Coordinates of C-alpha atoms and ligand atoms in Angstrom, one line a residue:
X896 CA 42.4 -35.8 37.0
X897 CA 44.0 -35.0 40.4
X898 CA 42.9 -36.5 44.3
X899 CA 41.3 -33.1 44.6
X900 CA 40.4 -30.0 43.6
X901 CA 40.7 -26.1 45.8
X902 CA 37.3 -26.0 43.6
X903 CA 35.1 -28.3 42.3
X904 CA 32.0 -27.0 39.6
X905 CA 29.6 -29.7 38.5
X906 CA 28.1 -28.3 35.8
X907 CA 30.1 -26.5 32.6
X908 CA 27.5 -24.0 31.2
X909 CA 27.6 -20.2 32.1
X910 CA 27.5 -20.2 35.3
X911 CA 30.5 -22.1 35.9
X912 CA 32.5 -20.4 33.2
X913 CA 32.0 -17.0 35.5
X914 CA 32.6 -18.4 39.0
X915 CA 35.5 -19.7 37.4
X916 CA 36.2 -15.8 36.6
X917 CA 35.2 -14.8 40.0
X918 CA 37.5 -17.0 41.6
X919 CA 40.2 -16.1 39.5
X920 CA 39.6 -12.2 40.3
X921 CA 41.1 -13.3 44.1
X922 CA 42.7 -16.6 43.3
X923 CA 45.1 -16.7 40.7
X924 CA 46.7 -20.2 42.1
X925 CA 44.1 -22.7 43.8
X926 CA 43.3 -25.9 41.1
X927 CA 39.8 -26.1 39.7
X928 CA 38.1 -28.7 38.4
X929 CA 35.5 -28.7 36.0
X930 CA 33.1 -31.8 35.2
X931 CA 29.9 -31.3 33.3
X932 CA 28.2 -33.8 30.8
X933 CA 28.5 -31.0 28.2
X934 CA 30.5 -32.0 25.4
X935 CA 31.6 -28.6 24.5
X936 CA 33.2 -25.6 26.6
X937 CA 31.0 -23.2 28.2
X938 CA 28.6 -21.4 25.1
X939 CA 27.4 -18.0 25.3
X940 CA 23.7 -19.6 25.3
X941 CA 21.4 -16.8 23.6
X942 CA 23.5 -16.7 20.5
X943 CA 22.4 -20.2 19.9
X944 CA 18.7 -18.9 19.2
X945 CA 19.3 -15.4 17.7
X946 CA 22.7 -13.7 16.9
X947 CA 24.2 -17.4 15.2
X948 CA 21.0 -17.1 12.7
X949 CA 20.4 -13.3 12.2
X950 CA 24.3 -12.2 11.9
X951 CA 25.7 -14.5 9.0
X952 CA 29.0 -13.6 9.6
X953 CA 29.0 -14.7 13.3
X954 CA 30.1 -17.9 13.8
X955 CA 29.6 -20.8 16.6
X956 CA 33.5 -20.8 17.2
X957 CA 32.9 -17.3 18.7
X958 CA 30.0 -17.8 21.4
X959 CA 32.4 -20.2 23.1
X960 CA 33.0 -18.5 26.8
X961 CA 36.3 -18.4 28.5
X962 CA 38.8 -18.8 25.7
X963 CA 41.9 -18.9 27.7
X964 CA 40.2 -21.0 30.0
X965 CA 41.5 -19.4 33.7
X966 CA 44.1 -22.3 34.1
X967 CA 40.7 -24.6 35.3
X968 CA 40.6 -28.1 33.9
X969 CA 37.6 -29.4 32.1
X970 CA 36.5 -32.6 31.8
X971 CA 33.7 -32.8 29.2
X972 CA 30.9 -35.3 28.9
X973 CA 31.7 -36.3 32.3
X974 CA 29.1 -37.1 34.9
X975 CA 29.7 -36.7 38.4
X976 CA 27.7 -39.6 39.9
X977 CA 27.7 -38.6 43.9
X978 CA 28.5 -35.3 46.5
X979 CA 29.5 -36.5 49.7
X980 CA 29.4 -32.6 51.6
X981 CA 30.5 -34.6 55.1
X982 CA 33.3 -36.2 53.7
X983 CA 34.6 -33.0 51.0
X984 CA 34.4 -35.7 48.3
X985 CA 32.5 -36.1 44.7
X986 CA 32.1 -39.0 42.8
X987 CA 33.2 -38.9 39.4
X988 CA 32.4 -41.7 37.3
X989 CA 34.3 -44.0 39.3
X990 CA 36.2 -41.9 41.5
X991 CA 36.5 -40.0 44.3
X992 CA 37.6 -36.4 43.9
X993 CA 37.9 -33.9 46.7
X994 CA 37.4 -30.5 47.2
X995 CA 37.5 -27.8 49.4
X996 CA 34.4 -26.0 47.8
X997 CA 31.9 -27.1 45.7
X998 CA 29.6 -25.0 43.2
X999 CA 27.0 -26.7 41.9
X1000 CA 26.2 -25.1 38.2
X1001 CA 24.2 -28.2 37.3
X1002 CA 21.9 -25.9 34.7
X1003 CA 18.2 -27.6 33.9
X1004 CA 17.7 -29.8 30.9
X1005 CA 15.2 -29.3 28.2
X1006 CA 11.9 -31.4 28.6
X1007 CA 10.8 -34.1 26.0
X1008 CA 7.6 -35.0 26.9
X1009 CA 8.3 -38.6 26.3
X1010 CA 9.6 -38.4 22.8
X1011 CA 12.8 -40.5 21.4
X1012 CA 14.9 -37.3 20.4
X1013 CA 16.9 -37.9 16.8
X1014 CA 18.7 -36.5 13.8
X1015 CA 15.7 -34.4 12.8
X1016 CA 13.8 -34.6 16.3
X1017 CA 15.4 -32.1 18.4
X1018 CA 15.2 -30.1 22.1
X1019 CA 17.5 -26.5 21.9
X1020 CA 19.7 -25.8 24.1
X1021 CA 23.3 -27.0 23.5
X1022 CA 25.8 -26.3 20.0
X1023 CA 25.2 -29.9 18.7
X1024 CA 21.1 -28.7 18.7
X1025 CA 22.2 -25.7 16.6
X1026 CA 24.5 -27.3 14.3
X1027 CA 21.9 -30.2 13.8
X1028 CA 18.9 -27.5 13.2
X1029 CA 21.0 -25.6 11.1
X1030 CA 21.6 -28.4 8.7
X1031 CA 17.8 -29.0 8.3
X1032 CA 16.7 -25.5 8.1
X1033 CA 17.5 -25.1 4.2
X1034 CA 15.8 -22.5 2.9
X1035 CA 12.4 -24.0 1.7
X1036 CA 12.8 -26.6 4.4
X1037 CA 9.8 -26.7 7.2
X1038 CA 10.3 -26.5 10.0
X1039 CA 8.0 -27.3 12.9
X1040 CA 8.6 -25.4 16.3
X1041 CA 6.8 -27.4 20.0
X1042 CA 5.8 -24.0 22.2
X1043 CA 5.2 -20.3 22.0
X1044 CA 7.7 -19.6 24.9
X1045 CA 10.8 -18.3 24.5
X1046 CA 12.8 -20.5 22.7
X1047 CA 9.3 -21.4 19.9
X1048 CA 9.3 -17.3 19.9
X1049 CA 13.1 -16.8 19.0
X1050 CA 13.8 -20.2 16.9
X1051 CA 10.6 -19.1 15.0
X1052 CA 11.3 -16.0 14.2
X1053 CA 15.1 -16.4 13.5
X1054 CA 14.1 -19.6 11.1
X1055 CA 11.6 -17.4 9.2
X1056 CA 14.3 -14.6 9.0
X1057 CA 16.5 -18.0 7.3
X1058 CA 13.8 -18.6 4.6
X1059 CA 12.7 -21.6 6.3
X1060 CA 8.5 -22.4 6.2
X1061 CA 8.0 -22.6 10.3
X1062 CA 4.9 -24.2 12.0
X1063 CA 4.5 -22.9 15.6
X1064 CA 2.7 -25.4 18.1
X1065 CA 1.2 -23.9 21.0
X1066 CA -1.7 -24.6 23.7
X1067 CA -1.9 -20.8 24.3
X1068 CA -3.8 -18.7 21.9
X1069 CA -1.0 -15.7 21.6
X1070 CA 3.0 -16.2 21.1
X1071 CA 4.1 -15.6 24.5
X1072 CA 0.8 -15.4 26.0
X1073 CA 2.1 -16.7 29.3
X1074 CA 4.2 -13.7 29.8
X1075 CA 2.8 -11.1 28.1
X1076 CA -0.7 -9.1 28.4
X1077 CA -3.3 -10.2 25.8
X1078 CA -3.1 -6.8 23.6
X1079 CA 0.5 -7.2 23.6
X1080 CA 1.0 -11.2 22.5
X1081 CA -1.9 -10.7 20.6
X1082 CA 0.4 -8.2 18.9
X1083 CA 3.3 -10.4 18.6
X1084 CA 1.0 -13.2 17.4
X1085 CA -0.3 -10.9 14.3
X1086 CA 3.6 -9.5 13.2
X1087 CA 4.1 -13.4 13.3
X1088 CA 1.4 -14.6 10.5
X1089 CA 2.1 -11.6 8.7
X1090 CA 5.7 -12.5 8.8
X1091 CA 4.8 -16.2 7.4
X1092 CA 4.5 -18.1 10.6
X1093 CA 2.1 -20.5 10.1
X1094 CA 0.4 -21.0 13.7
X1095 CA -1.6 -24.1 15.2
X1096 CA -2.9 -24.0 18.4
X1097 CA -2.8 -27.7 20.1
X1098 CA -0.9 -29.8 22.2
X1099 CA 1.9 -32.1 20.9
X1100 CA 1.2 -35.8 21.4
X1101 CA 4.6 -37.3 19.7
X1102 CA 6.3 -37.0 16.8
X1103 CA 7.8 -40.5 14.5
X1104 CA 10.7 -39.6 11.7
X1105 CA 11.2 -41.7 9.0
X1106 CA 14.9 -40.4 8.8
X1107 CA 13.6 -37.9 5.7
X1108 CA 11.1 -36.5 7.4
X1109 CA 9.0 -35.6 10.8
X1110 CA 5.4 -35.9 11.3
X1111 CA 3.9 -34.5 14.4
X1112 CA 0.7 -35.9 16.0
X1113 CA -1.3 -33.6 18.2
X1114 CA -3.5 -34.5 20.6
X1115 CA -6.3 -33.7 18.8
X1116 CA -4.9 -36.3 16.1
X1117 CA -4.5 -33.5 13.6
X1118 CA -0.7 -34.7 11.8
X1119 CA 1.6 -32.2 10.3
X1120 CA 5.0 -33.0 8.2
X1121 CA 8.0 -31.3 8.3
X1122 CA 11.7 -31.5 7.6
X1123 CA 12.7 -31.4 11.6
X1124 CA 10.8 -30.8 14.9
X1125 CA 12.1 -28.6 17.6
X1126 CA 11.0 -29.0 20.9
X1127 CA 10.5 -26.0 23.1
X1128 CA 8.4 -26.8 25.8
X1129 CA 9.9 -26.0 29.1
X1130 CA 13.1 -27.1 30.9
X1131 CA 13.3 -29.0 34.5
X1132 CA 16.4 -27.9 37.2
X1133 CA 19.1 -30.9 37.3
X1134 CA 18.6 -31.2 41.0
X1135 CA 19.1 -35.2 41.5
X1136 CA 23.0 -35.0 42.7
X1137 CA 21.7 -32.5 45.3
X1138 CA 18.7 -33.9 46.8
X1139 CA 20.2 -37.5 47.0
X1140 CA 22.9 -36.0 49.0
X1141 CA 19.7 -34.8 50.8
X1142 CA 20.4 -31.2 50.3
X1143 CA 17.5 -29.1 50.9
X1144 CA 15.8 -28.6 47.6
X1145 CA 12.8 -27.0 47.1
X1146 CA 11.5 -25.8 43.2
X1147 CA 15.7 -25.6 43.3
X1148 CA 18.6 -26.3 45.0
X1149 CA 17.5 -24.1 48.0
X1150 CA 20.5 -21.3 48.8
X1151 CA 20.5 -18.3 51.0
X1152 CA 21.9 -15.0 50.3
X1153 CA 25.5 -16.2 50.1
X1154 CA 24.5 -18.6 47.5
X1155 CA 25.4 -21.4 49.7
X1156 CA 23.3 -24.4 50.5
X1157 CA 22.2 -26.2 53.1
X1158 CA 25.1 -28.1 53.7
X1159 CA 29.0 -26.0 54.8
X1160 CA 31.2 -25.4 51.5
X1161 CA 28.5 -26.4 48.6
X1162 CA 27.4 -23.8 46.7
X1163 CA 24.5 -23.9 43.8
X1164 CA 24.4 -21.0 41.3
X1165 CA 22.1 -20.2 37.9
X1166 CA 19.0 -21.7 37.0
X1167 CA 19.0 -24.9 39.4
X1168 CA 19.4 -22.2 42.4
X1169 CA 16.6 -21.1 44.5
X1170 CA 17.7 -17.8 45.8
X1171 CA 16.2 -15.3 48.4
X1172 CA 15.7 -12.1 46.0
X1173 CA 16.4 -9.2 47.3
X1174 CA 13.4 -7.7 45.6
X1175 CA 11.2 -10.0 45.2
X1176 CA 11.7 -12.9 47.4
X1177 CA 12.6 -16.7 46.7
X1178 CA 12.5 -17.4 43.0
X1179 CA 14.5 -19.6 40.5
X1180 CA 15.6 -17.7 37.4
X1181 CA 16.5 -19.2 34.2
X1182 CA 18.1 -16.6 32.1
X1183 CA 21.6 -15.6 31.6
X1184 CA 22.2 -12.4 34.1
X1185 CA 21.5 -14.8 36.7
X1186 CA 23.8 -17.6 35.8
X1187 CA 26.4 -15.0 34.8
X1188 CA 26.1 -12.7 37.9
X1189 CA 25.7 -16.0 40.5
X1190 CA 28.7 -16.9 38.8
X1191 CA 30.9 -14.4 39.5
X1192 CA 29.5 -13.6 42.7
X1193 CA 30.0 -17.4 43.9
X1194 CA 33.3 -17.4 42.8
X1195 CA 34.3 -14.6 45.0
X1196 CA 32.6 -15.7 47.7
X1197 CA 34.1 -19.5 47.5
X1198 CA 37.8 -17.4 47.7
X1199 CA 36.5 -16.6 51.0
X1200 CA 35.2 -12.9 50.1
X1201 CA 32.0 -13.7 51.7
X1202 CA 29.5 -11.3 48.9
X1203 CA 25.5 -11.3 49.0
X1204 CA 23.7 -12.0 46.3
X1205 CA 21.6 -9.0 45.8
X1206 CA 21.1 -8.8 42.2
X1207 CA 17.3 -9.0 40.5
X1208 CA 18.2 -10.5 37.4
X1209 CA 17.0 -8.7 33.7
X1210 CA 16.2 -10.9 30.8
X1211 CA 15.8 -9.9 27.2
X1212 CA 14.8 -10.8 23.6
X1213 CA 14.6 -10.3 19.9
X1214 CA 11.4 -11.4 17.6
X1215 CA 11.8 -9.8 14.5
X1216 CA 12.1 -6.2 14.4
X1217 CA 10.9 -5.7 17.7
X1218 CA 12.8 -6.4 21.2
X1219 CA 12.4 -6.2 25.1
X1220 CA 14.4 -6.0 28.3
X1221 CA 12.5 -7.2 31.0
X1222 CA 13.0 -7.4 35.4
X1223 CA 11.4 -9.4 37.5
X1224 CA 8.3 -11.9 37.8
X1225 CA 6.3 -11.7 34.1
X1226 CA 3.2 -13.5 34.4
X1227 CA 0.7 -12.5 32.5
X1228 CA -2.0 -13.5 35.5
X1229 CA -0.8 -10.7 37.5
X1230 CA -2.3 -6.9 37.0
X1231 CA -1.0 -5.4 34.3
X1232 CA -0.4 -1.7 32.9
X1233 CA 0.5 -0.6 29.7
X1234 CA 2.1 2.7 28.9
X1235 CA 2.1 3.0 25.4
X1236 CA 4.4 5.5 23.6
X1237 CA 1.8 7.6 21.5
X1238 CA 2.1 5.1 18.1
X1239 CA 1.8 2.4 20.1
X1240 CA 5.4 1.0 18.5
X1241 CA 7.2 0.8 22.2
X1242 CA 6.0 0.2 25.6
X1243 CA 6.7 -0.3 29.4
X1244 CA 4.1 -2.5 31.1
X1245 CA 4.0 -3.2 34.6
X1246 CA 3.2 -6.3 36.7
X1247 CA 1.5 -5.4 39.6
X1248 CA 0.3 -7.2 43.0
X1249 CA -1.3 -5.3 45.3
X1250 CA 0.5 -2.3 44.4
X1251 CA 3.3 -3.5 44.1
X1252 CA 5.5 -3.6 40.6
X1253 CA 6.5 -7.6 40.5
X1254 CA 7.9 -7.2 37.1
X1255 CA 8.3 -4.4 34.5
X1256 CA 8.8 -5.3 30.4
X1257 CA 10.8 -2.7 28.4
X1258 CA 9.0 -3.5 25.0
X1259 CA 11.3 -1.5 22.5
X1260 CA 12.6 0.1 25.1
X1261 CA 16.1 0.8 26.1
X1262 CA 18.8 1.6 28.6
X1263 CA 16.0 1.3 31.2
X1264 CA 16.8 -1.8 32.9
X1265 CA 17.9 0.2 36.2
X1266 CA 15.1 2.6 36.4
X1267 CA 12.7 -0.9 35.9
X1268 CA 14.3 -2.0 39.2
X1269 CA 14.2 1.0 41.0
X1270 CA 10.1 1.3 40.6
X1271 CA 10.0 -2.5 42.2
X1272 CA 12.1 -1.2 44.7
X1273 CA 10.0 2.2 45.3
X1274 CA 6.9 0.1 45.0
X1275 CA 7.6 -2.8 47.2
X1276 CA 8.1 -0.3 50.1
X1277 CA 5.3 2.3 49.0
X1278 CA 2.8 0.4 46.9
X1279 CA 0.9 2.3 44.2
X1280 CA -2.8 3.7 45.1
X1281 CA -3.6 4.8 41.5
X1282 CA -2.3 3.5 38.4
X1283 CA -1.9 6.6 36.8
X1284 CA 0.9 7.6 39.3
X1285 CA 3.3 4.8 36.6
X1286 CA 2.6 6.8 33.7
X1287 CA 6.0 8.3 32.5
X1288 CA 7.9 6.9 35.5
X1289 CA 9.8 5.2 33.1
X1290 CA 10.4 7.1 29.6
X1291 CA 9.0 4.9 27.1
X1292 CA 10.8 4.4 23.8
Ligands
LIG391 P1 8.9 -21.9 28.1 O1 8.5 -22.3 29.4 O2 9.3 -20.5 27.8 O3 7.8 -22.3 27.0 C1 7.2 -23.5 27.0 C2 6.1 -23.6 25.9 O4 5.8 -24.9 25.6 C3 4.8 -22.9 26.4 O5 4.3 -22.1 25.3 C4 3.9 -24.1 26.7 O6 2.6 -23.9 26.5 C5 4.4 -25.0 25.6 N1 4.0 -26.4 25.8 C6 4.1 -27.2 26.9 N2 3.6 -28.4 26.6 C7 3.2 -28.4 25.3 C8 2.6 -29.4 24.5 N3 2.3 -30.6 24.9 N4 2.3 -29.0 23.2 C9 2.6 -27.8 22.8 N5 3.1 -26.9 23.5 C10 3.4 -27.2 24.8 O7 10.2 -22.8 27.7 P2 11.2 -22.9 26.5 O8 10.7 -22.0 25.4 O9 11.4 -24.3 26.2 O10 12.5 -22.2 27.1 C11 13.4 -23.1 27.8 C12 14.3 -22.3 28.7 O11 15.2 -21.5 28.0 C13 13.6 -21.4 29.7 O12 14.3 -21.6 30.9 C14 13.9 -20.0 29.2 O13 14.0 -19.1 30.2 C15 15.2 -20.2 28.5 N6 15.4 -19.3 27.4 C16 15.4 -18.0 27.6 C17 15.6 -17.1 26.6 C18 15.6 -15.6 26.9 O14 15.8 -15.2 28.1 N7 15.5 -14.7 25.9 C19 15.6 -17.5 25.3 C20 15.6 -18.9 25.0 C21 15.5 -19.7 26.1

């Protein structure tokens, strides 16, 4: 490890593998450092819940990012302990490093509510999750999946696709209910069961493994026994090195435009960043355009090419046959309107407020990512009068 580092990232998920890219596009020479409590390189995250169960062939050797790694050096299951932005300086373990910028790509960490996590008691997000899941998801295993959001949606499916029995846990009636319209998760929820999802609505109270098996109590004391438990109930943003700096956070390391935060030459990028949108105003995002677009733009900007973050970040997903592209704020509380294709298989709905298109979901439908952006634009300077003005605005299908 050297006195210092041109760059320093905290943090070694997706966000920092593509500021590491961005700098490198103006920067072939300045030293990076890397320090992130991963134990692994950077992972291409959404293969961990879909294409590393549905594609047999693929293996996990080949969602690894970066694989001539930019000439930055990694140190892996590494904890930077302290920032000091007055003094240029970072903590690691138990030394000082310095740096001349500092990107903070500190990611969010999955939520437990509570419970001791174990060989068969899991939360999703990093390789070691997949390649412990993996080895309890035998075919005739069960399986028994904590949430309907996205990772319960895409671990159920993909374990059902496996051959595994899966039990789906949710407080919400409808898979996805949170995000989707009724009609639509309702939808969902149906193709599920008829799939072989079996689904219990309740909350989870804890789970105890006798190292053979899982049993899950809810809080309605109803048990249910399983191979393994995943837990898929939300994530929090690692914002504890930044606010005990005293950093402005706020829902999110708080940035402006230029990514930066609240204190000169520390920068905060993917889903612990709280970023003015373009679009749609201050949000956090926690999907992978946004870490892998703050990324690069971050790096380009820390090389002193000073670039706005103007991007409104698109998400997608796979649940069986079916599939979605997605802009914007999805909340099923908003106003929503559904333009149905005429067999009902594919979809565009729109999430309105006042008017005004928050969100739009592309539900089996393609290559329309750009237009979905451009009616939030159109809409956020002319709101809509009359629904009907939507329909066919985007071609559906
Ligand atoms: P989520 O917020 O999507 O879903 C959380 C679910 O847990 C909800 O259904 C909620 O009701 C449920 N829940 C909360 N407490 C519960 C309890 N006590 N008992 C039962 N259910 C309970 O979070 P997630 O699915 O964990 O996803 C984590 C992160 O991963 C998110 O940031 C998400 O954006 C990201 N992710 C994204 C994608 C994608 O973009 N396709 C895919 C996977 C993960």
């Amino acid at each position: 490890m050297r006195d210092s580092y041109d760059y320093v990232i905290v943090g070694a998920g997706v966000a920092a593998a593509r500021a590491i890219e961005g700098i490198r596009q103006h920067d072939q020479t300045g030293t990076i450092g890397v320090f992130g409590t991963e134990a692994t390189p950077p992972i291409y995250r959404p293969d961990l819940s879909k294409t590393l169960w549905l594609e047999s062939d693929h293996k996990l050797e080949q969602s690894y990012l970066l694989p001539d790694n930019l000439g930055a050096e990694f140190f892996f299951s590494t904890e930077v302990k302290a920032i000091d932005p007055v003094k240029h300086r970072v903590t690691v373990e138990n030394q000082e490093v310095g740096y001349r910028k500092l990107i903070l790509a500190t990611g969010s960490e999955p939520l437990t509510l509570s419970t001791s996590l174990g060989e068969r008691i899991l939360t999703y997000r990093e390789p070691a999750d997949f390649q412990k899941l993996h080895e309890l998801a035998q075919p005739g295993a069960h399986i028994i999946v904590i949430g309907g959001g996205y990772i319960g949606a895409e671990l159920a499916s993909a374990l059902n696709q496996n051959e595994t029995s899966v039990t789906m846990v949710m407080p919400e009636k409808y898979v996805q209910h949170r995000l989707f319209p009724a009609d639509l998760s309702h939808r969902i929820t149906k193709e599920f069961i008829d799939r072989g999802v079996h689904i219990v609505n309740g909350r989870f109270a804890k789970a105890e493994s006798d190292g053979k098996r899982v049993t899950v109590t809810l809080e309605d004391q109803t048990t249910i026994d399983g191979h393994g438990l995943v837990l898929g109930v939300g994530v929090k943003p690692r914002t504890k090195l930044a606010e005990d700096a005293g950093l402005t956070v706020d829902n999110g390391i708080v940035v402006d435009e230029y990514l930066q935060t609240s204190a000169a030459d520390v920068y905060a990028v993917g889903d612990v960043a709280s970023y003015p949108d373009a679009l749609l105003g201050r949000r956090r995002v926690e999907h992978i355009d946004n870490a892998e677009t703050m990324g690069k733009t971050v790096g380009a900007t820390a090389t002193g090419h000073a670039t706005k973050y103007t991007h409104t970040p698109f998400f997608w997903s796979d649940l069986f046959d079916d599939g979605y592209e997605a802009v914007g704020l999805l909340d099923s509380r908003l106003h929503t309107f559904i333009d149905w294709n005429d067999d009902q298989t594919s979809a565009v709905i729109y999430y309105l407020e006042e008017g005004q298109v928050k969100g739009v979901l592309l539900w089996n439908t393609w290559d329309s990512v750009p237009a979905a952006t451009e009616v939030i634009r159109q809409t956020h300077d002319a709101p809509v009068e009359n629904l009907g003005e939507l329909v066919g605005r985007i071609t559906v299908g």
